mmCIF file of N, CA and C in Angstrom:
data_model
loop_
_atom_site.group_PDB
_atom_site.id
_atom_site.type_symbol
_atom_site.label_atom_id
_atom_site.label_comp_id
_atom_site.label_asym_id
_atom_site.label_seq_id
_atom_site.Cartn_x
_atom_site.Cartn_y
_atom_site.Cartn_z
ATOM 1 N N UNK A 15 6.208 -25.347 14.729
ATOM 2 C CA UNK A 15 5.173 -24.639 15.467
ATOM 3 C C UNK A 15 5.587 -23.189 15.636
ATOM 4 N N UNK A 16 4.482 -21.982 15.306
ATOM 5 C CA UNK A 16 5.104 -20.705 15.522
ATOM 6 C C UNK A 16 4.747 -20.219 16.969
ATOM 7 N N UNK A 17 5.374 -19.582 17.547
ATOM 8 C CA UNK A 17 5.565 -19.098 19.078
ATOM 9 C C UNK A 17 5.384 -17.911 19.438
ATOM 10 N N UNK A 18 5.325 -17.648 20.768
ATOM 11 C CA UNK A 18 5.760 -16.102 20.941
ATOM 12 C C UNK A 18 7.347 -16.432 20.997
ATOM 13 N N UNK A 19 7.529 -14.901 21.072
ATOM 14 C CA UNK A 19 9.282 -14.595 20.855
ATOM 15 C C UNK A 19 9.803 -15.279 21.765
ATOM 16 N N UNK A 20 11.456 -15.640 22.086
ATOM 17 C CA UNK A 20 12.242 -16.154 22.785
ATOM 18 C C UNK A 20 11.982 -15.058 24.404
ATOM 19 N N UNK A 21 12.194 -13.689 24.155
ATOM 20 C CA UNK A 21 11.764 -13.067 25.329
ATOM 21 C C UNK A 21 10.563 -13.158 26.389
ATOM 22 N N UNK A 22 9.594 -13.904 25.533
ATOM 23 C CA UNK A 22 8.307 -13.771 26.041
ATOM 24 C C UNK A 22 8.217 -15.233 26.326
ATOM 25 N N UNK A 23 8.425 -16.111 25.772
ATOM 26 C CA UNK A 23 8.725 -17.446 26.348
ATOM 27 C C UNK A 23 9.495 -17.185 27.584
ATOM 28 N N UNK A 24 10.788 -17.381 27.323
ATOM 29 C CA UNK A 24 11.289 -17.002 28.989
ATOM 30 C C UNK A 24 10.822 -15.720 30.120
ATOM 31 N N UNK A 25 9.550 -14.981 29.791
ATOM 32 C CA UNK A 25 8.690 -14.616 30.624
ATOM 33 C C UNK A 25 7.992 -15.464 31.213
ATOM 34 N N UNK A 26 7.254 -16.392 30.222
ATOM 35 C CA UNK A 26 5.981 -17.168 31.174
ATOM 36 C C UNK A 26 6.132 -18.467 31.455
ATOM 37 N N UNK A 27 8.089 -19.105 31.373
ATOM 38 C CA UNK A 27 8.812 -19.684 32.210
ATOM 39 C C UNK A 27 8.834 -19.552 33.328
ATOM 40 N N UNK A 28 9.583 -18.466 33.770
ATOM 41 C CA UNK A 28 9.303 -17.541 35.671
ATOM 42 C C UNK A 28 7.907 -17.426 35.827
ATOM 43 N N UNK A 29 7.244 -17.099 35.317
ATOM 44 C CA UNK A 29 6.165 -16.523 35.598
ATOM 45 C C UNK A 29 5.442 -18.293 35.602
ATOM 46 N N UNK A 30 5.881 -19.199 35.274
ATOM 47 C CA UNK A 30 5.156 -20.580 35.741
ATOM 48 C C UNK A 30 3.900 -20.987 35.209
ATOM 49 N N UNK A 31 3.091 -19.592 34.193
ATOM 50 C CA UNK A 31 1.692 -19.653 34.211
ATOM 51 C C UNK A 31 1.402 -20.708 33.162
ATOM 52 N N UNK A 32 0.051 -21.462 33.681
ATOM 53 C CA UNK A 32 -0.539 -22.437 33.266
ATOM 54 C C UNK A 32 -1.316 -21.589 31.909
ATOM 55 N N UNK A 33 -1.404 -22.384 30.408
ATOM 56 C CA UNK A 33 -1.744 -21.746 29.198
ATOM 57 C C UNK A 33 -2.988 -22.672 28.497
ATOM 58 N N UNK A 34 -3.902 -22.265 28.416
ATOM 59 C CA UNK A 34 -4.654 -22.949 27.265
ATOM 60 C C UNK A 34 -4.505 -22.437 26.199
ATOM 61 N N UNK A 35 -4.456 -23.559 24.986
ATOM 62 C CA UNK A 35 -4.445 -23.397 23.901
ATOM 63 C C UNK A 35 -4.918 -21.629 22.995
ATOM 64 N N UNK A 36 -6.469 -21.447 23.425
ATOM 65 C CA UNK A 36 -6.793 -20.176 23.181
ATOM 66 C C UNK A 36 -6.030 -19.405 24.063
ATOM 67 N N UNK A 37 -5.751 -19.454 24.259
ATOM 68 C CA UNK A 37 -4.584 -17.979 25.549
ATOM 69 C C UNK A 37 -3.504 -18.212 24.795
ATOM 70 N N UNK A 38 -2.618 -19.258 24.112
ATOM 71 C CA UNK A 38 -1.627 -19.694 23.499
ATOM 72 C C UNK A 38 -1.720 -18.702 22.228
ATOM 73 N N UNK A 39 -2.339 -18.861 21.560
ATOM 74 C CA UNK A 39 -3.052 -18.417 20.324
ATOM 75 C C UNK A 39 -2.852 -16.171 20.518
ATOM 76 N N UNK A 40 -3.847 -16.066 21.203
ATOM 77 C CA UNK A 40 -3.874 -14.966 22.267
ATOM 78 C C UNK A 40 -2.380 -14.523 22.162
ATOM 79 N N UNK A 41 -1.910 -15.097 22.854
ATOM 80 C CA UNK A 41 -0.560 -14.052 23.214
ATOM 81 C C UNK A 41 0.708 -14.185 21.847
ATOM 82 N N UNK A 42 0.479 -15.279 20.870
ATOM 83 C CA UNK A 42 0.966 -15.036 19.611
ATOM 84 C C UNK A 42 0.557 -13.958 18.967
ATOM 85 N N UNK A 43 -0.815 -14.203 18.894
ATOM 86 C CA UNK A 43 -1.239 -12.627 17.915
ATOM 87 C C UNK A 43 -1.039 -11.030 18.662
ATOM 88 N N UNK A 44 -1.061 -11.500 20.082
ATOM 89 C CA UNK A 44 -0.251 -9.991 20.098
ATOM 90 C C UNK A 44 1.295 -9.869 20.158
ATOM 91 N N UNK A 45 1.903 -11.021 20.356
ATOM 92 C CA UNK A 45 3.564 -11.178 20.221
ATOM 93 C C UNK A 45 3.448 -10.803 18.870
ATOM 94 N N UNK A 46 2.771 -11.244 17.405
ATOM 95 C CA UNK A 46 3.072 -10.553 16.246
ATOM 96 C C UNK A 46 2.854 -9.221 16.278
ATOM 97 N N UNK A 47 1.487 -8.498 16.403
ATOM 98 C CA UNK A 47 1.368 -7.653 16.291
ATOM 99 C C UNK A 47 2.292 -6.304 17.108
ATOM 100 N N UNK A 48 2.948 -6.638 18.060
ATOM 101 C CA UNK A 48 3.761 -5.710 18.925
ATOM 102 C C UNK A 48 5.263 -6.155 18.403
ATOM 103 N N UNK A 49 5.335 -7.159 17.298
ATOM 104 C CA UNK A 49 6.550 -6.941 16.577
ATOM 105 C C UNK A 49 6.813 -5.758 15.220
ATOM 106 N N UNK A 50 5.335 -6.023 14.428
ATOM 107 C CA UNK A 50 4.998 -5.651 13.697
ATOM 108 C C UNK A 50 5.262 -3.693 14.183
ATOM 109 N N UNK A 51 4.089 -3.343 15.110
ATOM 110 C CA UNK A 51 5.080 -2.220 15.124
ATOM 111 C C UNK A 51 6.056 -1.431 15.518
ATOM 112 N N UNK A 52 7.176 -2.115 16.146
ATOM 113 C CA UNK A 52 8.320 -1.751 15.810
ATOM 114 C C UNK A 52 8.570 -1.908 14.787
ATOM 115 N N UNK A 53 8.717 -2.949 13.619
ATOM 116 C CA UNK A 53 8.886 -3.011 12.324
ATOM 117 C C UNK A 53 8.761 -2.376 11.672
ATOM 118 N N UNK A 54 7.397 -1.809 11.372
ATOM 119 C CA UNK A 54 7.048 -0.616 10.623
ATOM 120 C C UNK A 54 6.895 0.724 10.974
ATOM 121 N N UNK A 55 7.579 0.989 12.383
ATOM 122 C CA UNK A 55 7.508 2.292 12.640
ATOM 123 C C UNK A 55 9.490 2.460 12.559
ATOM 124 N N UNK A 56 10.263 1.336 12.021
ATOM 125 C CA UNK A 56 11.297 1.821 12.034
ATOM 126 C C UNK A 56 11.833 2.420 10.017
ATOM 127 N N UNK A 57 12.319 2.932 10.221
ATOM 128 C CA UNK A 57 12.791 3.468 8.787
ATOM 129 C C UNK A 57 14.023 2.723 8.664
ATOM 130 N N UNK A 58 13.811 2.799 6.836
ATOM 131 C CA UNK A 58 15.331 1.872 6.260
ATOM 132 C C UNK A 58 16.160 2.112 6.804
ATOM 133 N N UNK A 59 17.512 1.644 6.890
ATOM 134 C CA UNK A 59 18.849 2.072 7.670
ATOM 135 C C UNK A 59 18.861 2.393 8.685
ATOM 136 N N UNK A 60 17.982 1.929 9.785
ATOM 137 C CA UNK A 60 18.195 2.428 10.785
ATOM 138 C C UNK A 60 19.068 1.068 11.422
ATOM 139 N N UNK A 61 18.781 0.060 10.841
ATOM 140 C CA UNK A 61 19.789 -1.343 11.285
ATOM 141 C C UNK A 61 20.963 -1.706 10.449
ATOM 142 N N UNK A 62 22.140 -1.415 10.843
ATOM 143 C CA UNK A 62 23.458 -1.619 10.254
ATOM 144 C C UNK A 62 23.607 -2.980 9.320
ATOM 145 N N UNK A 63 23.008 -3.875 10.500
ATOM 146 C CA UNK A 63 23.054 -4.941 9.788
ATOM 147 C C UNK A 63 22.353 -5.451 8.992
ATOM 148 N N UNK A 64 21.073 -5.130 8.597
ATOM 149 C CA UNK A 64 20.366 -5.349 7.797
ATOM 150 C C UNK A 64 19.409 -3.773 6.940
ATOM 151 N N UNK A 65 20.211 -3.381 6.059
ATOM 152 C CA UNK A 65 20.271 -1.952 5.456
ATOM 153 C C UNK A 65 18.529 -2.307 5.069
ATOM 154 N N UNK A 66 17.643 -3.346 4.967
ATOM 155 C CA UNK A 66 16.615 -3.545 4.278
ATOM 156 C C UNK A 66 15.594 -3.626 5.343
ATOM 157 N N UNK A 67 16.017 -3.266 6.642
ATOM 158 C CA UNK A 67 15.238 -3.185 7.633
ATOM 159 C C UNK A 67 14.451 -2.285 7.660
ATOM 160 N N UNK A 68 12.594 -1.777 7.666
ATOM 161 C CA UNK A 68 12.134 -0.464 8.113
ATOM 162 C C UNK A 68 11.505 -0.124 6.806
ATOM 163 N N UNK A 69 10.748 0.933 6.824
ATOM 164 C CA UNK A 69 10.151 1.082 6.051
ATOM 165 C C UNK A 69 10.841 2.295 5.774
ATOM 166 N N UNK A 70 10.195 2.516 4.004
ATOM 167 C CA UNK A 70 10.926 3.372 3.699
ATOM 168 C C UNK A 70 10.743 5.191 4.053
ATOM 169 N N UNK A 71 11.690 6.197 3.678
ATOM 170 C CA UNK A 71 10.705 7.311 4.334
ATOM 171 C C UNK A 71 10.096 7.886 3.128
ATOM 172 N N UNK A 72 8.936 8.502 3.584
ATOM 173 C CA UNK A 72 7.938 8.646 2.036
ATOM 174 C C UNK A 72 8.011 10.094 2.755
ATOM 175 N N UNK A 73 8.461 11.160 3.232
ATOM 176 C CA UNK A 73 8.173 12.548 3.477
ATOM 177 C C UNK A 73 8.662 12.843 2.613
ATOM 178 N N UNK A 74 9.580 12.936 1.483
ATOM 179 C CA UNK A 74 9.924 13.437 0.739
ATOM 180 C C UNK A 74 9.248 14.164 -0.222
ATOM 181 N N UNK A 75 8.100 14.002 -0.429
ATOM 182 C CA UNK A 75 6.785 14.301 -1.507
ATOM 183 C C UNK A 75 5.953 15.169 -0.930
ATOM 184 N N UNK A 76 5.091 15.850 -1.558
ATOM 185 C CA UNK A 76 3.340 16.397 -1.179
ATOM 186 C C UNK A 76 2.843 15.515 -1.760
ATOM 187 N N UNK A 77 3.138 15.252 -2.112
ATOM 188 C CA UNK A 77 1.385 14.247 -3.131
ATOM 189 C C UNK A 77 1.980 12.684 -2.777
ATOM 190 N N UNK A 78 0.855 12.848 -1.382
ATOM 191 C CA UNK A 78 0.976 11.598 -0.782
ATOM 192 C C UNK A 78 0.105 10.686 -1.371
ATOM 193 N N UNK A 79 -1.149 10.878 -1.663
ATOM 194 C CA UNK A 79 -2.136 9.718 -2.389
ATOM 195 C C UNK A 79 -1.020 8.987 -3.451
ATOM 196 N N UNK A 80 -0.239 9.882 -4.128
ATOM 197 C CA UNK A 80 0.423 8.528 -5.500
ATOM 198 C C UNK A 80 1.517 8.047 -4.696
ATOM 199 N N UNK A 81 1.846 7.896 -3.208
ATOM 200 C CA UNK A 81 2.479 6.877 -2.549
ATOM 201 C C UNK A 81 1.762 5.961 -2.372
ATOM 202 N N UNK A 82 0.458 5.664 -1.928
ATOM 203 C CA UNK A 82 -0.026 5.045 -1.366
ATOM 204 C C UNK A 82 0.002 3.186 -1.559
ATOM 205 N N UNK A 83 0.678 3.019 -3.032
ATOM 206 C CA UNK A 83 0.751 1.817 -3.506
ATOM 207 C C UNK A 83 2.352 1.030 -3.041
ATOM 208 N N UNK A 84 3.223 2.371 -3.212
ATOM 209 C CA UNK A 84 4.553 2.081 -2.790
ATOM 210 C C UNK A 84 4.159 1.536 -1.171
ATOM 211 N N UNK A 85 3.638 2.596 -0.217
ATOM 212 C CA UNK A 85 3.403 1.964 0.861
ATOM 213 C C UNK A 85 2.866 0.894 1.004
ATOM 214 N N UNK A 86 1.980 0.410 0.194
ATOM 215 C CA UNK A 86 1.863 -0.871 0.855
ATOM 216 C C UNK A 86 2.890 -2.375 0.347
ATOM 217 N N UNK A 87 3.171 -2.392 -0.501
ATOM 218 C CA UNK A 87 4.357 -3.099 -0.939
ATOM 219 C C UNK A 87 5.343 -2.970 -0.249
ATOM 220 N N UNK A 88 5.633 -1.862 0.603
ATOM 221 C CA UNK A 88 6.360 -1.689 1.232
ATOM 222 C C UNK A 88 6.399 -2.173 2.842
ATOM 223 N N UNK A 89 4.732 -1.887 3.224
ATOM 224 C CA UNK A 89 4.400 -2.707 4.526
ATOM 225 C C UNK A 89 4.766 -4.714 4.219
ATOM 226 N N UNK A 90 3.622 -4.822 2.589
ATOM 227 C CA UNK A 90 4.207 -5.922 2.553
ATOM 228 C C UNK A 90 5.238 -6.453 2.591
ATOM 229 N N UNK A 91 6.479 -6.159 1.943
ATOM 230 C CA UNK A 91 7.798 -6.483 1.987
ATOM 231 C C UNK A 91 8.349 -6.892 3.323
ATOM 232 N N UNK A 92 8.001 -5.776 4.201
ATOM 233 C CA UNK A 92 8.444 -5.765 5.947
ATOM 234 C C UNK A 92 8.261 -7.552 6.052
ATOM 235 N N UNK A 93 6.474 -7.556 6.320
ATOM 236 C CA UNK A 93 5.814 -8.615 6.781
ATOM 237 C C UNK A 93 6.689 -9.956 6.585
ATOM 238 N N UNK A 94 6.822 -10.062 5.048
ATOM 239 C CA UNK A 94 7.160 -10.701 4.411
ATOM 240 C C UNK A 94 8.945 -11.425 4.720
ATOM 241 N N UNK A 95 9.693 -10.026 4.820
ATOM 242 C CA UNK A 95 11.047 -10.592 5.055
ATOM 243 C C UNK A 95 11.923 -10.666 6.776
ATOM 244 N N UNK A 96 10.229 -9.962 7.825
ATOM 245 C CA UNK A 96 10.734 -9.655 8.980
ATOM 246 C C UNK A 96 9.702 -10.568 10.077
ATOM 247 N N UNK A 97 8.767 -10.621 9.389
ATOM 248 C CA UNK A 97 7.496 -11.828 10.514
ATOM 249 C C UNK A 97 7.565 -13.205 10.165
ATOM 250 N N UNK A 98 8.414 -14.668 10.293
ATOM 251 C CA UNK A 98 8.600 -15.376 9.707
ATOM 252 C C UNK A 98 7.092 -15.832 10.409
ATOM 253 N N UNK A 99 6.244 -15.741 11.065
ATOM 254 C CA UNK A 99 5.293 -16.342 11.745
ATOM 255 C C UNK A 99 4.180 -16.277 11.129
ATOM 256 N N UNK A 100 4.149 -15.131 10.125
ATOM 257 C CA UNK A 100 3.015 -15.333 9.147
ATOM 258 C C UNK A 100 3.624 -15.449 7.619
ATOM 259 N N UNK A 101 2.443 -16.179 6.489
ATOM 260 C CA UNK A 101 2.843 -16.131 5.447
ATOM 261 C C UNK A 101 1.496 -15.304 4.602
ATOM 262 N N UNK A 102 1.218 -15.891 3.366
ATOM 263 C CA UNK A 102 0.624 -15.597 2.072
ATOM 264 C C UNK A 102 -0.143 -14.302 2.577
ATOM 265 N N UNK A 103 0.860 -13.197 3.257
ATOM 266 C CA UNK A 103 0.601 -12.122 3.362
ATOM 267 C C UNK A 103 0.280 -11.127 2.429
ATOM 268 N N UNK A 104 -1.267 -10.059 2.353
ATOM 269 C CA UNK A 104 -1.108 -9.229 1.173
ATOM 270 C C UNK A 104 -1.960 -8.219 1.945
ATOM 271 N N UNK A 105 -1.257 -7.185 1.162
ATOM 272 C CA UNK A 105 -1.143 -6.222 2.058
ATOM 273 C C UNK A 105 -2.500 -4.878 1.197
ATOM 274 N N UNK A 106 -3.537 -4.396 1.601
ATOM 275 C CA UNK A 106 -4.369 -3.245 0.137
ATOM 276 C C UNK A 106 -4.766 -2.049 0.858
ATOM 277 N N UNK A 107 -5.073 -0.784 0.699
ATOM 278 C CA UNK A 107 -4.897 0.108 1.147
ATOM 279 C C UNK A 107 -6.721 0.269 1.055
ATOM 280 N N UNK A 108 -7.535 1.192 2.157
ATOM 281 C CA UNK A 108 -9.137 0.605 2.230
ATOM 282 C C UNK A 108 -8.794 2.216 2.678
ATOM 283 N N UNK A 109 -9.716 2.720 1.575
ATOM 284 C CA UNK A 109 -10.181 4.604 1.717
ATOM 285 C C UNK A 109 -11.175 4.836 2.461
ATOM 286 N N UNK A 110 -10.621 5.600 3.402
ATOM 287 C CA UNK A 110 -11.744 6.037 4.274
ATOM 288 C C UNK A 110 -11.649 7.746 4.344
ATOM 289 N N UNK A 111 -13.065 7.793 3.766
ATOM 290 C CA UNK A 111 -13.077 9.709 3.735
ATOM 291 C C UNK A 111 -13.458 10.106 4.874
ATOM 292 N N UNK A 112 -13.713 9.490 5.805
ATOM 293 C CA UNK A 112 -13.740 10.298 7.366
ATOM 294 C C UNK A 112 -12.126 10.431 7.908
ATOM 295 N N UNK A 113 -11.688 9.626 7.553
ATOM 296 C CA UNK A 113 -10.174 9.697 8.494
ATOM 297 C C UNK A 113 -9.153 10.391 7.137
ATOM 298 N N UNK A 114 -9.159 11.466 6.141
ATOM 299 C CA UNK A 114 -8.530 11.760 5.635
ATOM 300 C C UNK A 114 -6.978 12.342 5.821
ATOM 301 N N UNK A 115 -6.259 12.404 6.886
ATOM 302 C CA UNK A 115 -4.925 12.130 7.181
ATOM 303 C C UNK A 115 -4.672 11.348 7.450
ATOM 304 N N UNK A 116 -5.370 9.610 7.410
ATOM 305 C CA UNK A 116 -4.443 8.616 7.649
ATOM 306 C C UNK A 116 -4.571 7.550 7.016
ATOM 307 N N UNK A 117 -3.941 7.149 6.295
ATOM 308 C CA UNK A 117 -3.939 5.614 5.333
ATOM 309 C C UNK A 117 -3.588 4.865 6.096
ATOM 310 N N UNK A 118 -5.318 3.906 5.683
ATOM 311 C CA UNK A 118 -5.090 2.500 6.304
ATOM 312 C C UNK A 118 -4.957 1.673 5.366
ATOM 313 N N UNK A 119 -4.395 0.168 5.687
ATOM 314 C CA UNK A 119 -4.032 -0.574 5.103
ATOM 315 C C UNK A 119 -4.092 -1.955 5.552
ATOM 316 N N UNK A 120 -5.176 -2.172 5.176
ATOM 317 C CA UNK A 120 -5.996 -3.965 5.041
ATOM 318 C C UNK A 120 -5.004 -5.099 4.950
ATOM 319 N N UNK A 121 -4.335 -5.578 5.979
ATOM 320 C CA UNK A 121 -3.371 -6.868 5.971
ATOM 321 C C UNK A 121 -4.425 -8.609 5.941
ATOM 322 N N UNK A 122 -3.677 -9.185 5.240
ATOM 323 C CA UNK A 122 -4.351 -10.606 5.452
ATOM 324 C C UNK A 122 -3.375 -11.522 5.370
ATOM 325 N N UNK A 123 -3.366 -12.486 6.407
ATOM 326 C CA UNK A 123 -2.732 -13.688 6.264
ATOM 327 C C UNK A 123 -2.535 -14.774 6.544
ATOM 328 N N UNK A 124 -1.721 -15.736 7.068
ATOM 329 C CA UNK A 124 -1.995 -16.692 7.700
ATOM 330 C C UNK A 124 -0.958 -16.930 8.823
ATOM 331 N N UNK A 125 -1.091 -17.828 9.808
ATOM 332 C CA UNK A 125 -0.113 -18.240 10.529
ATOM 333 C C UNK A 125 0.852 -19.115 10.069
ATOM 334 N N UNK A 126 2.044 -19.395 10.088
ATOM 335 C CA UNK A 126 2.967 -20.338 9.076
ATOM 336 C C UNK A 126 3.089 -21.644 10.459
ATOM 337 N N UNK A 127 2.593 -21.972 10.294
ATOM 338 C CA UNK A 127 1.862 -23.521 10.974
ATOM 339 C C UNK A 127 2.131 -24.703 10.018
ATOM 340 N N UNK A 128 2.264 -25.649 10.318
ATOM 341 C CA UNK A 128 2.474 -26.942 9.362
ATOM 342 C C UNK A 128 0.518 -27.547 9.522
ATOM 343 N N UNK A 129 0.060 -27.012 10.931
ATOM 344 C CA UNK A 129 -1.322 -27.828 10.990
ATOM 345 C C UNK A 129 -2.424 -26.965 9.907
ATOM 346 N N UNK A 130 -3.435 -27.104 10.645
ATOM 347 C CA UNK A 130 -4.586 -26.409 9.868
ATOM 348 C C UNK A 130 -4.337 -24.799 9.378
ATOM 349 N N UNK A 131 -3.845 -24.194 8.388
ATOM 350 C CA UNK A 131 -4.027 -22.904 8.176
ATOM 351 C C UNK A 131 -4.885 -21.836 9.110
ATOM 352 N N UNK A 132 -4.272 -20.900 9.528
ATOM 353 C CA UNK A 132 -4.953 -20.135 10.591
ATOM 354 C C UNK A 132 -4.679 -18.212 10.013
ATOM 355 N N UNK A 133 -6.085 -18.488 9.408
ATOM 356 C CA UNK A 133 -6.449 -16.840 8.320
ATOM 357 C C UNK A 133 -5.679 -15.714 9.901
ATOM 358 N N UNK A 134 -5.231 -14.475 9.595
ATOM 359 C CA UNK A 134 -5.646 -13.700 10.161
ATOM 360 C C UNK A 134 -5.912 -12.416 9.731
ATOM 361 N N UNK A 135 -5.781 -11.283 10.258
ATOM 362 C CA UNK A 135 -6.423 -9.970 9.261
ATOM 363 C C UNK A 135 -6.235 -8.841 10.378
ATOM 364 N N UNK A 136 -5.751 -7.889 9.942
ATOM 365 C CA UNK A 136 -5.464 -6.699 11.175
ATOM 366 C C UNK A 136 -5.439 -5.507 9.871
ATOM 367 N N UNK A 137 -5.737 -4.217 10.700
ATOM 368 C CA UNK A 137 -4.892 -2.868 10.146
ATOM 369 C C UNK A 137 -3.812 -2.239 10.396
ATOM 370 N N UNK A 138 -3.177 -1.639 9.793
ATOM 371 C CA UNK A 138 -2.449 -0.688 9.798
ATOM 372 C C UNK A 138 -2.602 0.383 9.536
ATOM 373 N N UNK A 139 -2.446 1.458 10.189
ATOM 374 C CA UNK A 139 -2.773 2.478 9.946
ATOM 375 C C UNK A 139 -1.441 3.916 9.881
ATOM 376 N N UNK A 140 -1.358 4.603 8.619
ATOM 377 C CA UNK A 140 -0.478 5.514 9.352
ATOM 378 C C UNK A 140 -0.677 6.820 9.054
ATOM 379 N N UNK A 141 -0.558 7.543 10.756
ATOM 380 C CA UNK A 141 -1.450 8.754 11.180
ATOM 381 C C UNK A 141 -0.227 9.405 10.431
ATOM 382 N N UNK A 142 -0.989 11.060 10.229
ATOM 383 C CA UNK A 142 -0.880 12.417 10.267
ATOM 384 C C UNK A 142 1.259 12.549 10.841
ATOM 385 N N UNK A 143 1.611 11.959 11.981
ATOM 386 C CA UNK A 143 2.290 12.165 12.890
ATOM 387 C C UNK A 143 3.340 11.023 12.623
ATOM 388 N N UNK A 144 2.782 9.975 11.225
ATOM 389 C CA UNK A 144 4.057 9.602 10.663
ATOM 390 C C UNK A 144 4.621 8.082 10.878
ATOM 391 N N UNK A 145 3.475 7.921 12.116
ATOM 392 C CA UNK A 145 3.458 6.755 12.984
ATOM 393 C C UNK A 145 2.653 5.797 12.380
ATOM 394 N N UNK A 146 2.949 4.373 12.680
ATOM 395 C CA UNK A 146 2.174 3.394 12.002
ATOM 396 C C UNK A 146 1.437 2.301 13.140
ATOM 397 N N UNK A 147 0.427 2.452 13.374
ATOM 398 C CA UNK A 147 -0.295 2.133 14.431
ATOM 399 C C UNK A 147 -0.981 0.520 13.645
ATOM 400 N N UNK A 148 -0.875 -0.339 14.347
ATOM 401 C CA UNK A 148 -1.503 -1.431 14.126
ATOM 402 C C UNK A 148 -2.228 -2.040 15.071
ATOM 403 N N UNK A 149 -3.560 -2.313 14.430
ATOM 404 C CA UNK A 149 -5.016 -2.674 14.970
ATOM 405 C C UNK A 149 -5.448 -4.181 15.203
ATOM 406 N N UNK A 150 -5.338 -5.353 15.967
ATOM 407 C CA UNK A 150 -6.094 -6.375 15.682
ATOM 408 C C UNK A 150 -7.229 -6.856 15.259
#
């Protein structure tokens, strides 16, 4: 069964509170998603112990559009080797000419559940400022 984190479990231990299933559900998808960005707002090497942690840094370039594929392979990868809670994650980048400083990026996946498969789908987005903001 996938969970919220060990921290957040022993929150709503003390905290005693009574959970329905949908509230269960609820506070997983934002326990992923508030893992997620720390994940992707951290850069490679920033964890000793795991040199493959973070995304990579793409400032190195002007010509950000021919990143745009690396980035997402790259979001995917994260997902993939750092959220064990979701799987058949894929990750596509969705152009939007109103928001032209910030690539978003169309996630889909599932919950890694043994029961019924449970789709989910969020954005990512990363602004102008470098940051990678993720959307439910």
């Amino acid at each position: 069964m996938v969970s919220v984190s060990l921290l957040q479990r022993l929150e709503l231990d003390r905290v005693g509170a009574e959970r329905s299933d949908r509230q269960d559900e609820s506070d997983l998808l934002d326990s992923i998603l508030a893992d997620l960005v720390v994940t992707l707002n951290s850069r490679k090497g920033c964890c000793e112990t795991r040199p493959d942690f973070g995304l990579s840094d793409f400032n190195a370039t002007t010509d950000y559009r021919s990143l745009i594929p690396s980035i997402a392979r790259d979001v995917e990868r994260q997902l993939f080797n750092f959220e064990p809670r979701l799987r058949n994650v894929a990750v596509r980048h969705v152009e939007d000419k109103t928001r032209p400083l910030e690539f978003i990026f169309h996630v889909n996946g599932e919950l890694a559940e043994d029961d019924l498969p449970v789709s989910i789908a969020f954005h990512s987005v990363l602004g102008s400022d470098g940051r990678m903001r993720v959307n439910g």
